[in-house]
Amino acid sequence: MARGKREHQLYVTVPSLFRCPISMDVMKSPVSLSTGVTYDRSSIEKWLSLGHKTCPATMQTLPSTHTTPNLTLRRLIHLWLSQADASQTSPSPISKQQAADIINAEFESDSLAKMIAFINASEENLKFVALSNDAISRFVKVFANSDAIRIREMIVDIFDLISRENGVRERLNRLILESDYCRDCLSSFTSILQKGSAESKVKSAKILNLIAVNPESQRKIAENLGLLYELYILANTEANNSAVEAGLSALLAISTSRPVKKELIRFGIVRTVGKILSGSDYSSAVRAVIEKACAILETVATCTEGRGAISEDADCVVGIVKRLMKCSGAATEHGITVLWSVCCLARDRVAQEKVAEVNGLTKVLVVMQSDCSAGTRQMCGELVKVLRAKTTKSNLAPYETRTTHITPY
């Protein structure tokens, strides 16, 4: 499907019955649970594979996880899609002058749809909008002042499209966070994260991550506790890896002060990350999520409250050990730093025992002899000294930390 056509289809009004309650996208293969609620097959299977035994929409306990194809709804969706394809056409191409006229006029959903189609039509059109200070300032002003969630979503789409151009990030930072519109813009992002589509939520988190370019901008975003909480909720969207990654990335970008870290701990970020790490999915699709999850733990582990919360969460500590050397080099180094923080820096005996019980000593030795950084290797050495004292029956007792061959795990 052409890029312009795909963007246009986002603005076709979709009957709510046709949307999956989890992904909020049009269902491709609708199936029903025993509760009578219908989901897209891929979304509900992902939910169930994470070990959930409840219906996501009603939170009722499921007597059975069996799903039944909803053939009637499937036929209705196919009929609606065929009629939509026949009746809907992409917005008529507009000239640069017409695009300029739209920028200087009152924004409506139709005119913004034309603008999005214009931007998608060519790289030249994208640059025309991205390099226009007047255009970006107008978009920011309307984004701050509009009460219509759809207008806000479409402007976020435009921000997302033009953000890859050089200089746009800095201009968005200046116009959104250094102007009189700052509070209203952040409130608009909050409203999208509360009420917008799944795709708009992800794009909003990405834009917030993009404009958090310095300590001052990070502080301004983080001080909006409603926005901070909604980003945490986005990172807690278990059935949508893109949403979780976007939420965690934005939180990482703005969690630079102790008060912010304490708020995240209060929200339950450690418990959320513990659930992510304790999952059984090792596919490439979740690697970016795991890496961000380990990074956010490393961030909160820099404060006393964070180390305490991590030590108290069995899923979290065990999940870190389980994921060592199973995701990426960065995730492993983040994980080692967290384990060192609770076992060596905080000297938490409960955490030490939990790590030892799940063969953490073996994992740490494996990391120690891998191609890790010097700092990580040093932390591994300190962890080995602590964990050996807790590992009384380990078959690693005769091994020295510098050995080149260790028992596989």
PDB file of C-alpha atoms in Angstrom, residues 25-313:
ATOM      1  CA  ASP A  25      -6.730  -1.469  15.187  1.00  0.00           C
ATOM      2  CA  VAL A  26      -9.242  -2.985  12.759  1.00  0.00           C
ATOM      3  CA  MET A  27      -9.376  -6.713  13.494  1.00  0.00           C
ATOM      4  CA  LYS A  28      -7.977  -9.048  10.840  1.00  0.00           C
ATOM      5  CA  SER A  29      -8.998 -12.300  12.488  1.00  0.00           C
ATOM      6  CA  PRO A  30     -11.652 -11.654  15.187  1.00  0.00           C
ATOM      7  CA  VAL A  31     -11.989 -14.355  17.851  1.00  0.00           C
ATOM      8  CA  SER A  32     -14.180 -14.421  20.960  1.00  0.00           C
ATOM      9  CA  LEU A  33     -13.362 -15.502  24.509  1.00  0.00           C
ATOM     10  CA  SER A  34     -15.752 -17.297  26.823  1.00  0.00           C
ATOM     11  CA  THR A  35     -16.713 -13.872  28.247  1.00  0.00           C
ATOM     12  CA  GLY A  36     -18.208 -12.951  24.863  1.00  0.00           C
ATOM     13  CA  VAL A  37     -15.663 -10.199  24.155  1.00  0.00           C
ATOM     14  CA  THR A  38     -14.043 -10.299  20.713  1.00  0.00           C
ATOM     15  CA  TYR A  39     -10.369  -9.514  20.031  1.00  0.00           C
ATOM     16  CA  ASP A  40      -7.985  -9.756  17.118  1.00  0.00           C
ATOM     17  CA  ARG A  41      -6.380 -13.186  17.261  1.00  0.00           C
ATOM     18  CA  SER A  42      -2.770 -11.932  17.347  1.00  0.00           C
ATOM     19  CA  SER A  43      -3.482  -9.522  20.215  1.00  0.00           C
ATOM     20  CA  ILE A  44      -5.337 -11.922  22.482  1.00  0.00           C
ATOM     21  CA  GLU A  45      -2.874 -14.757  21.823  1.00  0.00           C
ATOM     22  CA  LYS A  46      -0.069 -12.411  22.859  1.00  0.00           C
ATOM     23  CA  TRP A  47      -2.000 -11.536  26.048  1.00  0.00           C
ATOM     24  CA  LEU A  48      -2.596 -15.183  26.907  1.00  0.00           C
ATOM     25  CA  SER A  49       1.000 -16.187  26.100  1.00  0.00           C
ATOM     26  CA  LEU A  50       2.163 -13.814  28.841  1.00  0.00           C
ATOM     27  CA  GLY A  51       0.383 -16.040  31.364  1.00  0.00           C
ATOM     28  CA  HIS A  52      -2.765 -13.983  31.860  1.00  0.00           C
ATOM     29  CA  LYS A  53      -5.899 -15.894  32.817  1.00  0.00           C
ATOM     30  CA  THR A  54      -8.310 -12.961  32.570  1.00  0.00           C
ATOM     31  CA  CYS A  55     -10.305 -11.181  29.880  1.00  0.00           C
ATOM     32  CA  PRO A  56      -8.456  -7.863  29.229  1.00  0.00           C
ATOM     33  CA  ALA A  57     -11.673  -5.879  28.728  1.00  0.00           C
ATOM     34  CA  THR A  58     -13.663  -7.193  31.701  1.00  0.00           C
ATOM     35  CA  MET A  59     -10.852  -8.598  33.891  1.00  0.00           C
ATOM     36  CA  GLN A  60     -13.047 -11.652  34.531  1.00  0.00           C
ATOM     37  CA  THR A  61     -11.171 -14.861  35.284  1.00  0.00           C
ATOM     38  CA  LEU A  62     -11.349 -17.143  32.254  1.00  0.00           C
ATOM     39  CA  PRO A  63     -12.642 -20.674  32.882  1.00  0.00           C
ATOM     40  CA  SER A  64     -11.005 -21.533  29.551  1.00  0.00           C
ATOM     41  CA  THR A  65      -8.514 -19.765  27.282  1.00  0.00           C
ATOM     42  CA  HIS A  66     -10.103 -21.329  24.215  1.00  0.00           C
ATOM     43  CA  THR A  67     -11.023 -18.828  21.485  1.00  0.00           C
ATOM     44  CA  THR A  68     -13.816 -19.105  18.925  1.00  0.00           C
ATOM     45  CA  PRO A  69     -13.598 -17.431  15.479  1.00  0.00           C
ATOM     46  CA  ASN A  70     -16.256 -14.724  15.126  1.00  0.00           C
ATOM     47  CA  LEU A  71     -17.128 -15.416  11.496  1.00  0.00           C
ATOM     48  CA  THR A  72     -20.067 -13.024  11.372  1.00  0.00           C
ATOM     49  CA  LEU A  73     -17.981 -10.074  12.538  1.00  0.00           C
ATOM     50  CA  ARG A  74     -15.190 -11.102  10.176  1.00  0.00           C
ATOM     51  CA  ARG A  75     -17.571 -10.963   7.195  1.00  0.00           C
ATOM     52  CA  LEU A  76     -18.875  -7.562   8.306  1.00  0.00           C
ATOM     53  CA  ILE A  77     -15.337  -6.182   8.564  1.00  0.00           C
ATOM     54  CA  HIS A  78     -14.419  -7.508   5.117  1.00  0.00           C
ATOM     55  CA  LEU A  79     -17.582  -5.959   3.661  1.00  0.00           C
ATOM     56  CA  TRP A  80     -16.858  -2.624   5.327  1.00  0.00           C
ATOM     57  CA  LEU A  81     -13.255  -2.631   4.101  1.00  0.00           C
ATOM     58  CA  SER A  82     -14.296  -3.351   0.512  1.00  0.00           C
ATOM     59  CA  GLN A  83     -16.861  -0.542   0.596  1.00  0.00           C
ATOM     60  CA  ALA A  84     -14.349   1.832   2.165  1.00  0.00           C
ATOM     61  CA  ASP A  85     -11.776   1.027  -0.559  1.00  0.00           C
ATOM     62  CA  ALA A  86     -14.378   1.680  -3.240  1.00  0.00           C
ATOM     63  CA  SER A  87     -15.721   4.932  -1.790  1.00  0.00           C
ATOM     64  CA  GLN A  88     -12.653   6.496  -0.237  1.00  0.00           C
ATOM     65  CA  THR A  89      -9.952   8.175  -2.257  1.00  0.00           C
ATOM     66  CA  SER A  90      -6.764   9.829  -1.091  1.00  0.00           C
ATOM     67  CA  PRO A  91      -6.959  13.595  -0.553  1.00  0.00           C
ATOM     68  CA  SER A  92      -6.371  15.423  -3.805  1.00  0.00           C
ATOM     69  CA  PRO A  93      -2.726  16.448  -4.255  1.00  0.00           C
ATOM     70  CA  ILE A  94      -2.188  20.070  -3.355  1.00  0.00           C
ATOM     71  CA  SER A  95       0.437  22.539  -4.464  1.00  0.00           C
ATOM     72  CA  LYS A  96       2.991  24.228  -2.233  1.00  0.00           C
ATOM     73  CA  GLN A  97       0.929  27.397  -2.393  1.00  0.00           C
ATOM     74  CA  GLN A  98      -2.154  25.505  -1.258  1.00  0.00           C
ATOM     75  CA  ALA A  99      -0.101  23.937   1.551  1.00  0.00           C
ATOM     76  CA  ALA A 100       1.037  27.422   2.581  1.00  0.00           C
ATOM     77  CA  ASP A 101      -2.570  28.600   2.539  1.00  0.00           C
ATOM     78  CA  ILE A 102      -3.572  25.714   4.842  1.00  0.00           C
ATOM     79  CA  ILE A 103      -0.789  26.638   7.259  1.00  0.00           C
ATOM     80  CA  ASN A 104      -2.105  30.200   7.486  1.00  0.00           C
ATOM     81  CA  ALA A 105      -5.774  29.227   7.790  1.00  0.00           C
ATOM     82  CA  GLU A 106      -7.851  27.639  10.536  1.00  0.00           C
ATOM     83  CA  PHE A 107      -6.908  23.981  10.933  1.00  0.00           C
ATOM     84  CA  GLU A 108      -9.617  21.402  10.400  1.00  0.00           C
ATOM     85  CA  SER A 109      -9.362  17.635  10.108  1.00  0.00           C
ATOM     86  CA  ASP A 110      -9.843  17.757   6.312  1.00  0.00           C
ATOM     87  CA  SER A 111      -7.132  20.379   5.786  1.00  0.00           C
ATOM     88  CA  LEU A 112      -4.725  18.552   8.082  1.00  0.00           C
ATOM     89  CA  ALA A 113      -5.398  15.298   6.210  1.00  0.00           C
ATOM     90  CA  LYS A 114      -4.468  17.110   2.990  1.00  0.00           C
ATOM     91  CA  MET A 115      -1.321  18.435   4.662  1.00  0.00           C
ATOM     92  CA  ILE A 116      -0.316  14.938   5.784  1.00  0.00           C
ATOM     93  CA  ALA A 117      -0.924  13.606   2.265  1.00  0.00           C
ATOM     94  CA  PHE A 118       1.140  16.517   0.879  1.00  0.00           C
ATOM     95  CA  ILE A 119       4.058  15.704   3.206  1.00  0.00           C
ATOM     96  CA  ASN A 120       3.889  12.022   2.285  1.00  0.00           C
ATOM     97  CA  ALA A 121       3.806  12.730  -1.442  1.00  0.00           C
ATOM     98  CA  SER A 122       7.513  13.545  -1.764  1.00  0.00           C
ATOM     99  CA  GLU A 123      10.724  14.288   0.093  1.00  0.00           C
ATOM    100  CA  GLU A 124      10.621  17.781  -1.370  1.00  0.00           C
ATOM    101  CA  ASN A 125       7.216  18.432   0.185  1.00  0.00           C
ATOM    102  CA  LEU A 126       8.426  17.103   3.529  1.00  0.00           C
ATOM    103  CA  LYS A 127      11.373  19.485   3.500  1.00  0.00           C
ATOM    104  CA  PHE A 128       9.086  22.358   2.467  1.00  0.00           C
ATOM    105  CA  VAL A 129       7.103  21.937   5.694  1.00  0.00           C
ATOM    106  CA  ALA A 130       9.996  20.900   7.938  1.00  0.00           C
ATOM    107  CA  LEU A 131      12.141  23.891   6.970  1.00  0.00           C
ATOM    108  CA  SER A 132       9.335  26.391   7.455  1.00  0.00           C
ATOM    109  CA  ASN A 133       9.532  28.096  10.838  1.00  0.00           C
ATOM    110  CA  ASP A 134       6.077  29.550  10.297  1.00  0.00           C
ATOM    111  CA  ALA A 135       4.594  26.097   9.667  1.00  0.00           C
ATOM    112  CA  ILE A 136       6.042  24.473  12.778  1.00  0.00           C
ATOM    113  CA  SER A 137       5.137  27.419  15.009  1.00  0.00           C
ATOM    114  CA  ARG A 138       1.550  27.342  13.700  1.00  0.00           C
ATOM    115  CA  PHE A 139       1.284  23.599  14.318  1.00  0.00           C
ATOM    116  CA  VAL A 140       2.579  24.018  17.869  1.00  0.00           C
ATOM    117  CA  LYS A 141       0.180  26.891  18.582  1.00  0.00           C
ATOM    118  CA  VAL A 142      -2.855  24.944  17.367  1.00  0.00           C
ATOM    119  CA  PHE A 143      -1.659  21.821  19.175  1.00  0.00           C
ATOM    120  CA  ALA A 144      -1.575  23.801  22.415  1.00  0.00           C
ATOM    121  CA  ASN A 145      -4.915  25.551  21.958  1.00  0.00           C
ATOM    122  CA  SER A 146      -7.152  22.984  20.242  1.00  0.00           C
ATOM    123  CA  ASP A 147      -9.644  21.066  22.343  1.00  0.00           C
ATOM    124  CA  ALA A 148     -10.239  18.451  19.622  1.00  0.00           C
ATOM    125  CA  ILE A 149      -8.338  15.232  20.295  1.00  0.00           C
ATOM    126  CA  ARG A 150      -8.369  14.377  16.570  1.00  0.00           C
ATOM    127  CA  ILE A 151      -6.701  17.670  15.647  1.00  0.00           C
ATOM    128  CA  ARG A 152      -4.037  17.048  18.276  1.00  0.00           C
ATOM    129  CA  GLU A 153      -3.454  13.510  16.984  1.00  0.00           C
ATOM    130  CA  MET A 154      -3.056  14.687  13.397  1.00  0.00           C
ATOM    131  CA  ILE A 155      -0.568  17.381  14.405  1.00  0.00           C
ATOM    132  CA  VAL A 156       1.428  14.740  16.292  1.00  0.00           C
ATOM    133  CA  ASP A 157       1.414  12.754  13.028  1.00  0.00           C
ATOM    134  CA  ILE A 158       2.923  15.798  11.304  1.00  0.00           C
ATOM    135  CA  PHE A 159       5.516  16.245  14.056  1.00  0.00           C
ATOM    136  CA  ASP A 160       6.451  12.581  13.640  1.00  0.00           C
ATOM    137  CA  LEU A 161       6.782  12.903   9.851  1.00  0.00           C
ATOM    138  CA  ILE A 162       9.011  15.983   9.896  1.00  0.00           C
ATOM    139  CA  SER A 163      11.059  15.064  12.994  1.00  0.00           C
ATOM    140  CA  ARG A 164      13.769  13.272  11.008  1.00  0.00           C
ATOM    141  CA  GLU A 165      14.819  16.452   9.225  1.00  0.00           C
ATOM    142  CA  ASN A 166      17.882  18.269  10.532  1.00  0.00           C
ATOM    143  CA  GLY A 167      17.074  21.023  12.998  1.00  0.00           C
ATOM    144  CA  VAL A 168      13.437  20.040  13.564  1.00  0.00           C
ATOM    145  CA  ARG A 169      14.178  18.473  16.939  1.00  0.00           C
ATOM    146  CA  GLU A 170      15.725  21.672  18.255  1.00  0.00           C
ATOM    147  CA  ARG A 171      12.903  23.822  16.882  1.00  0.00           C
ATOM    148  CA  LEU A 172      10.235  21.596  18.387  1.00  0.00           C
ATOM    149  CA  ASN A 173      12.083  21.743  21.705  1.00  0.00           C
ATOM    150  CA  ARG A 174      12.215  25.519  21.592  1.00  0.00           C
ATOM    151  CA  LEU A 175       8.639  26.044  20.430  1.00  0.00           C
ATOM    152  CA  ILE A 176       7.037  23.462  22.727  1.00  0.00           C
ATOM    153  CA  LEU A 177       9.103  23.784  25.892  1.00  0.00           C
ATOM    154  CA  GLU A 178      10.571  27.277  25.773  1.00  0.00           C
ATOM    155  CA  SER A 179       7.479  29.242  24.794  1.00  0.00           C
ATOM    156  CA  ASP A 180       4.318  30.470  26.481  1.00  0.00           C
ATOM    157  CA  TYR A 181       2.595  27.370  25.108  1.00  0.00           C
ATOM    158  CA  CYS A 182       4.655  24.905  27.181  1.00  0.00           C
ATOM    159  CA  ARG A 183       2.013  24.036  29.789  1.00  0.00           C
ATOM    160  CA  ASP A 184      -0.766  23.735  27.200  1.00  0.00           C
ATOM    161  CA  CYS A 185       1.384  21.621  24.860  1.00  0.00           C
ATOM    162  CA  LEU A 186       2.263  19.196  27.635  1.00  0.00           C
ATOM    163  CA  SER A 187      -1.417  19.007  28.568  1.00  0.00           C
ATOM    164  CA  SER A 188      -2.217  18.163  24.937  1.00  0.00           C
ATOM    165  CA  PHE A 189       0.310  15.313  25.009  1.00  0.00           C
ATOM    166  CA  THR A 190      -1.271  14.102  28.241  1.00  0.00           C
ATOM    167  CA  SER A 191      -4.744  14.082  26.668  1.00  0.00           C
ATOM    168  CA  ILE A 192      -3.511  12.003  23.727  1.00  0.00           C
ATOM    169  CA  LEU A 193      -1.865   9.513  26.069  1.00  0.00           C
ATOM    170  CA  GLN A 194      -5.154   9.285  27.967  1.00  0.00           C
ATOM    171  CA  LYS A 195      -7.688   9.229  25.126  1.00  0.00           C
ATOM    172  CA  GLY A 196      -5.872   8.868  21.810  1.00  0.00           C
ATOM    173  CA  SER A 197      -5.374   5.879  19.541  1.00  0.00           C
ATOM    174  CA  ALA A 198      -2.618   3.358  20.248  1.00  0.00           C
ATOM    175  CA  GLU A 199      -0.578   4.735  17.337  1.00  0.00           C
ATOM    176  CA  SER A 200      -0.951   8.350  18.480  1.00  0.00           C
ATOM    177  CA  LYS A 201       0.144   7.419  21.998  1.00  0.00           C
ATOM    178  CA  VAL A 202       3.332   5.830  20.664  1.00  0.00           C
ATOM    179  CA  LYS A 203       4.075   8.839  18.452  1.00  0.00           C
ATOM    180  CA  SER A 204       3.473  11.248  21.349  1.00  0.00           C
ATOM    181  CA  ALA A 205       5.941   9.338  23.531  1.00  0.00           C
ATOM    182  CA  LYS A 206       8.482   9.427  20.706  1.00  0.00           C
ATOM    183  CA  ILE A 207       8.105  13.195  20.298  1.00  0.00           C
ATOM    184  CA  LEU A 208       8.529  13.753  24.043  1.00  0.00           C
ATOM    185  CA  ASN A 209      11.646  11.587  23.952  1.00  0.00           C
ATOM    186  CA  LEU A 210      12.868  13.599  20.960  1.00  0.00           C
ATOM    187  CA  ILE A 211      12.511  17.026  22.573  1.00  0.00           C
ATOM    188  CA  ALA A 212      14.048  16.049  25.926  1.00  0.00           C
ATOM    189  CA  VAL A 213      17.410  17.346  24.695  1.00  0.00           C
ATOM    190  CA  ASN A 214      18.816  18.923  27.873  1.00  0.00           C
ATOM    191  CA  PRO A 215      18.312  18.953  31.655  1.00  0.00           C
ATOM    192  CA  GLU A 216      15.929  21.920  31.509  1.00  0.00           C
ATOM    193  CA  SER A 217      13.606  20.316  28.945  1.00  0.00           C
ATOM    194  CA  GLN A 218      13.762  17.013  30.825  1.00  0.00           C
ATOM    195  CA  ARG A 219      12.755  18.818  34.013  1.00  0.00           C
ATOM    196  CA  LYS A 220       9.814  20.600  32.391  1.00  0.00           C
ATOM    197  CA  ILE A 221       8.380  17.380  30.980  1.00  0.00           C
ATOM    198  CA  ALA A 222       8.928  15.418  34.188  1.00  0.00           C
ATOM    199  CA  GLU A 223       7.356  18.109  36.381  1.00  0.00           C
ATOM    200  CA  ASN A 224       4.018  17.443  34.693  1.00  0.00           C
ATOM    201  CA  LEU A 225       3.058  14.535  36.957  1.00  0.00           C
ATOM    202  CA  GLY A 226      -0.007  13.712  34.882  1.00  0.00           C
ATOM    203  CA  LEU A 227       2.175  13.302  31.818  1.00  0.00           C
ATOM    204  CA  LEU A 228       4.754  11.293  33.762  1.00  0.00           C
ATOM    205  CA  TYR A 229       2.044   8.938  34.998  1.00  0.00           C
ATOM    206  CA  GLU A 230       0.550   8.463  31.506  1.00  0.00           C
ATOM    207  CA  LEU A 231       3.985   7.553  30.131  1.00  0.00           C
ATOM    208  CA  TYR A 232       4.260   4.992  32.912  1.00  0.00           C
ATOM    209  CA  ILE A 233       0.829   3.601  31.954  1.00  0.00           C
ATOM    210  CA  LEU A 234       1.966   3.391  28.313  1.00  0.00           C
ATOM    211  CA  ALA A 235       5.043   1.424  29.406  1.00  0.00           C
ATOM    212  CA  ASN A 236       2.666  -0.903  31.251  1.00  0.00           C
ATOM    213  CA  THR A 237       0.733  -1.837  28.065  1.00  0.00           C
ATOM    214  CA  GLU A 238       1.639  -5.518  28.105  1.00  0.00           C
ATOM    215  CA  ALA A 239       0.084  -6.536  24.784  1.00  0.00           C
ATOM    216  CA  ASN A 240       1.835  -3.853  22.697  1.00  0.00           C
ATOM    217  CA  ASN A 241       5.631  -4.022  22.515  1.00  0.00           C
ATOM    218  CA  SER A 242       5.880  -0.774  20.515  1.00  0.00           C
ATOM    219  CA  ALA A 243       3.934   1.094  23.187  1.00  0.00           C
ATOM    220  CA  VAL A 244       6.019  -0.376  26.014  1.00  0.00           C
ATOM    221  CA  GLU A 245       9.282   0.503  24.277  1.00  0.00           C
ATOM    222  CA  ALA A 246       8.116   4.053  23.468  1.00  0.00           C
ATOM    223  CA  GLY A 247       6.927   4.598  27.035  1.00  0.00           C
ATOM    224  CA  LEU A 248      10.133   3.279  28.593  1.00  0.00           C
ATOM    225  CA  SER A 249      12.289   5.302  26.168  1.00  0.00           C
ATOM    226  CA  ALA A 250      10.491   8.533  27.072  1.00  0.00           C
ATOM    227  CA  LEU A 251      10.751   7.766  30.798  1.00  0.00           C
ATOM    228  CA  LEU A 252      14.462   7.091  30.406  1.00  0.00           C
ATOM    229  CA  ALA A 253      14.949  10.435  28.680  1.00  0.00           C
ATOM    230  CA  ILE A 254      13.319  12.442  31.478  1.00  0.00           C
ATOM    231  CA  SER A 255      14.198  10.410  34.607  1.00  0.00           C
ATOM    232  CA  THR A 256      17.336  12.339  35.430  1.00  0.00           C
ATOM    233  CA  SER A 257      16.521  13.647  38.913  1.00  0.00           C
ATOM    234  CA  ARG A 258      15.886  11.858  42.186  1.00  0.00           C
ATOM    235  CA  PRO A 259      12.345  13.264  42.632  1.00  0.00           C
ATOM    236  CA  VAL A 260      11.340  11.874  39.225  1.00  0.00           C
ATOM    237  CA  LYS A 261      12.859   8.490  40.012  1.00  0.00           C
ATOM    238  CA  LYS A 262      11.010   8.416  43.336  1.00  0.00           C
ATOM    239  CA  GLU A 263       7.725   9.155  41.551  1.00  0.00           C
ATOM    240  CA  LEU A 264       8.302   6.298  39.101  1.00  0.00           C
ATOM    241  CA  ILE A 265       9.065   3.973  41.998  1.00  0.00           C
ATOM    242  CA  ARG A 266       5.852   5.111  43.675  1.00  0.00           C
ATOM    243  CA  PHE A 267       3.901   4.424  40.479  1.00  0.00           C
ATOM    244  CA  GLY A 268       5.280   0.876  40.433  1.00  0.00           C
ATOM    245  CA  ILE A 269       7.918   0.956  37.686  1.00  0.00           C
ATOM    246  CA  VAL A 270       9.993  -1.752  39.389  1.00  0.00           C
ATOM    247  CA  ARG A 271       7.017  -4.106  39.554  1.00  0.00           C
ATOM    248  CA  THR A 272       6.176  -3.352  35.906  1.00  0.00           C
ATOM    249  CA  VAL A 273       9.721  -4.046  34.734  1.00  0.00           C
ATOM    250  CA  GLY A 274       9.837  -7.192  36.872  1.00  0.00           C
ATOM    251  CA  LYS A 275       6.843  -8.558  34.954  1.00  0.00           C
ATOM    252  CA  ILE A 276       8.508  -7.727  31.651  1.00  0.00           C
ATOM    253  CA  LEU A 277      11.751  -9.465  32.601  1.00  0.00           C
ATOM    254  CA  SER A 278      10.039 -12.526  34.038  1.00  0.00           C
ATOM    255  CA  GLY A 279       8.211 -13.239  30.771  1.00  0.00           C
ATOM    256  CA  SER A 280       9.027 -16.262  28.652  1.00  0.00           C
ATOM    257  CA  ASP A 281       9.334 -14.449  25.316  1.00  0.00           C
ATOM    258  CA  TYR A 282      12.914 -14.356  24.017  1.00  0.00           C
ATOM    259  CA  SER A 283      12.062 -13.333  20.434  1.00  0.00           C
ATOM    260  CA  SER A 284      13.775 -10.483  18.629  1.00  0.00           C
ATOM    261  CA  ALA A 285      10.530  -8.484  18.887  1.00  0.00           C
ATOM    262  CA  VAL A 286      10.988  -8.017  22.648  1.00  0.00           C
ATOM    263  CA  ARG A 287      14.745  -7.399  22.733  1.00  0.00           C
ATOM    264  CA  ALA A 288      14.410  -3.622  22.470  1.00  0.00           C
ATOM    265  CA  VAL A 289      11.821  -3.695  25.262  1.00  0.00           C
ATOM    266  CA  ILE A 290      14.091  -5.788  27.500  1.00  0.00           C
ATOM    267  CA  GLU A 291      17.021  -3.457  26.858  1.00  0.00           C
ATOM    268  CA  LYS A 292      14.947  -0.398  27.815  1.00  0.00           C
ATOM    269  CA  ALA A 293      13.526  -2.232  30.837  1.00  0.00           C
ATOM    270  CA  CYS A 294      17.024  -3.023  32.137  1.00  0.00           C
ATOM    271  CA  ALA A 295      18.126   0.559  31.467  1.00  0.00           C
ATOM    272  CA  ILE A 296      15.245   2.036  33.482  1.00  0.00           C
ATOM    273  CA  LEU A 297      16.108  -0.293  36.367  1.00  0.00           C
ATOM    274  CA  GLU A 298      19.704   0.903  36.245  1.00  0.00           C
ATOM    275  CA  THR A 299      18.395   4.473  36.411  1.00  0.00           C
ATOM    276  CA  VAL A 300      16.193   3.942  39.483  1.00  0.00           C
ATOM    277  CA  ALA A 301      18.912   1.850  41.138  1.00  0.00           C
ATOM    278  CA  THR A 302      20.979   5.021  41.522  1.00  0.00           C
ATOM    279  CA  CYS A 303      18.779   6.079  44.457  1.00  0.00           C
ATOM    280  CA  THR A 304      18.250   4.328  47.785  1.00  0.00           C
ATOM    281  CA  GLU A 305      14.502   3.941  47.243  1.00  0.00           C
ATOM    282  CA  GLY A 306      15.085   2.291  43.870  1.00  0.00           C
ATOM    283  CA  ARG A 307      17.569  -0.234  45.250  1.00  0.00           C
ATOM    284  CA  GLY A 308      15.145  -1.078  48.037  1.00  0.00           C
ATOM    285  CA  ALA A 309      12.237  -1.610  45.621  1.00  0.00           C
ATOM    286  CA  ILE A 310      14.343  -3.820  43.350  1.00  0.00           C
ATOM    287  CA  SER A 311      15.564  -5.950  46.267  1.00  0.00           C
ATOM    288  CA  GLU A 312      12.006  -6.471  47.478  1.00  0.00           C
ATOM    289  CA  ASP A 313      10.699  -7.588  44.081  1.00  0.00           C
TER     290      ASP A 313
END
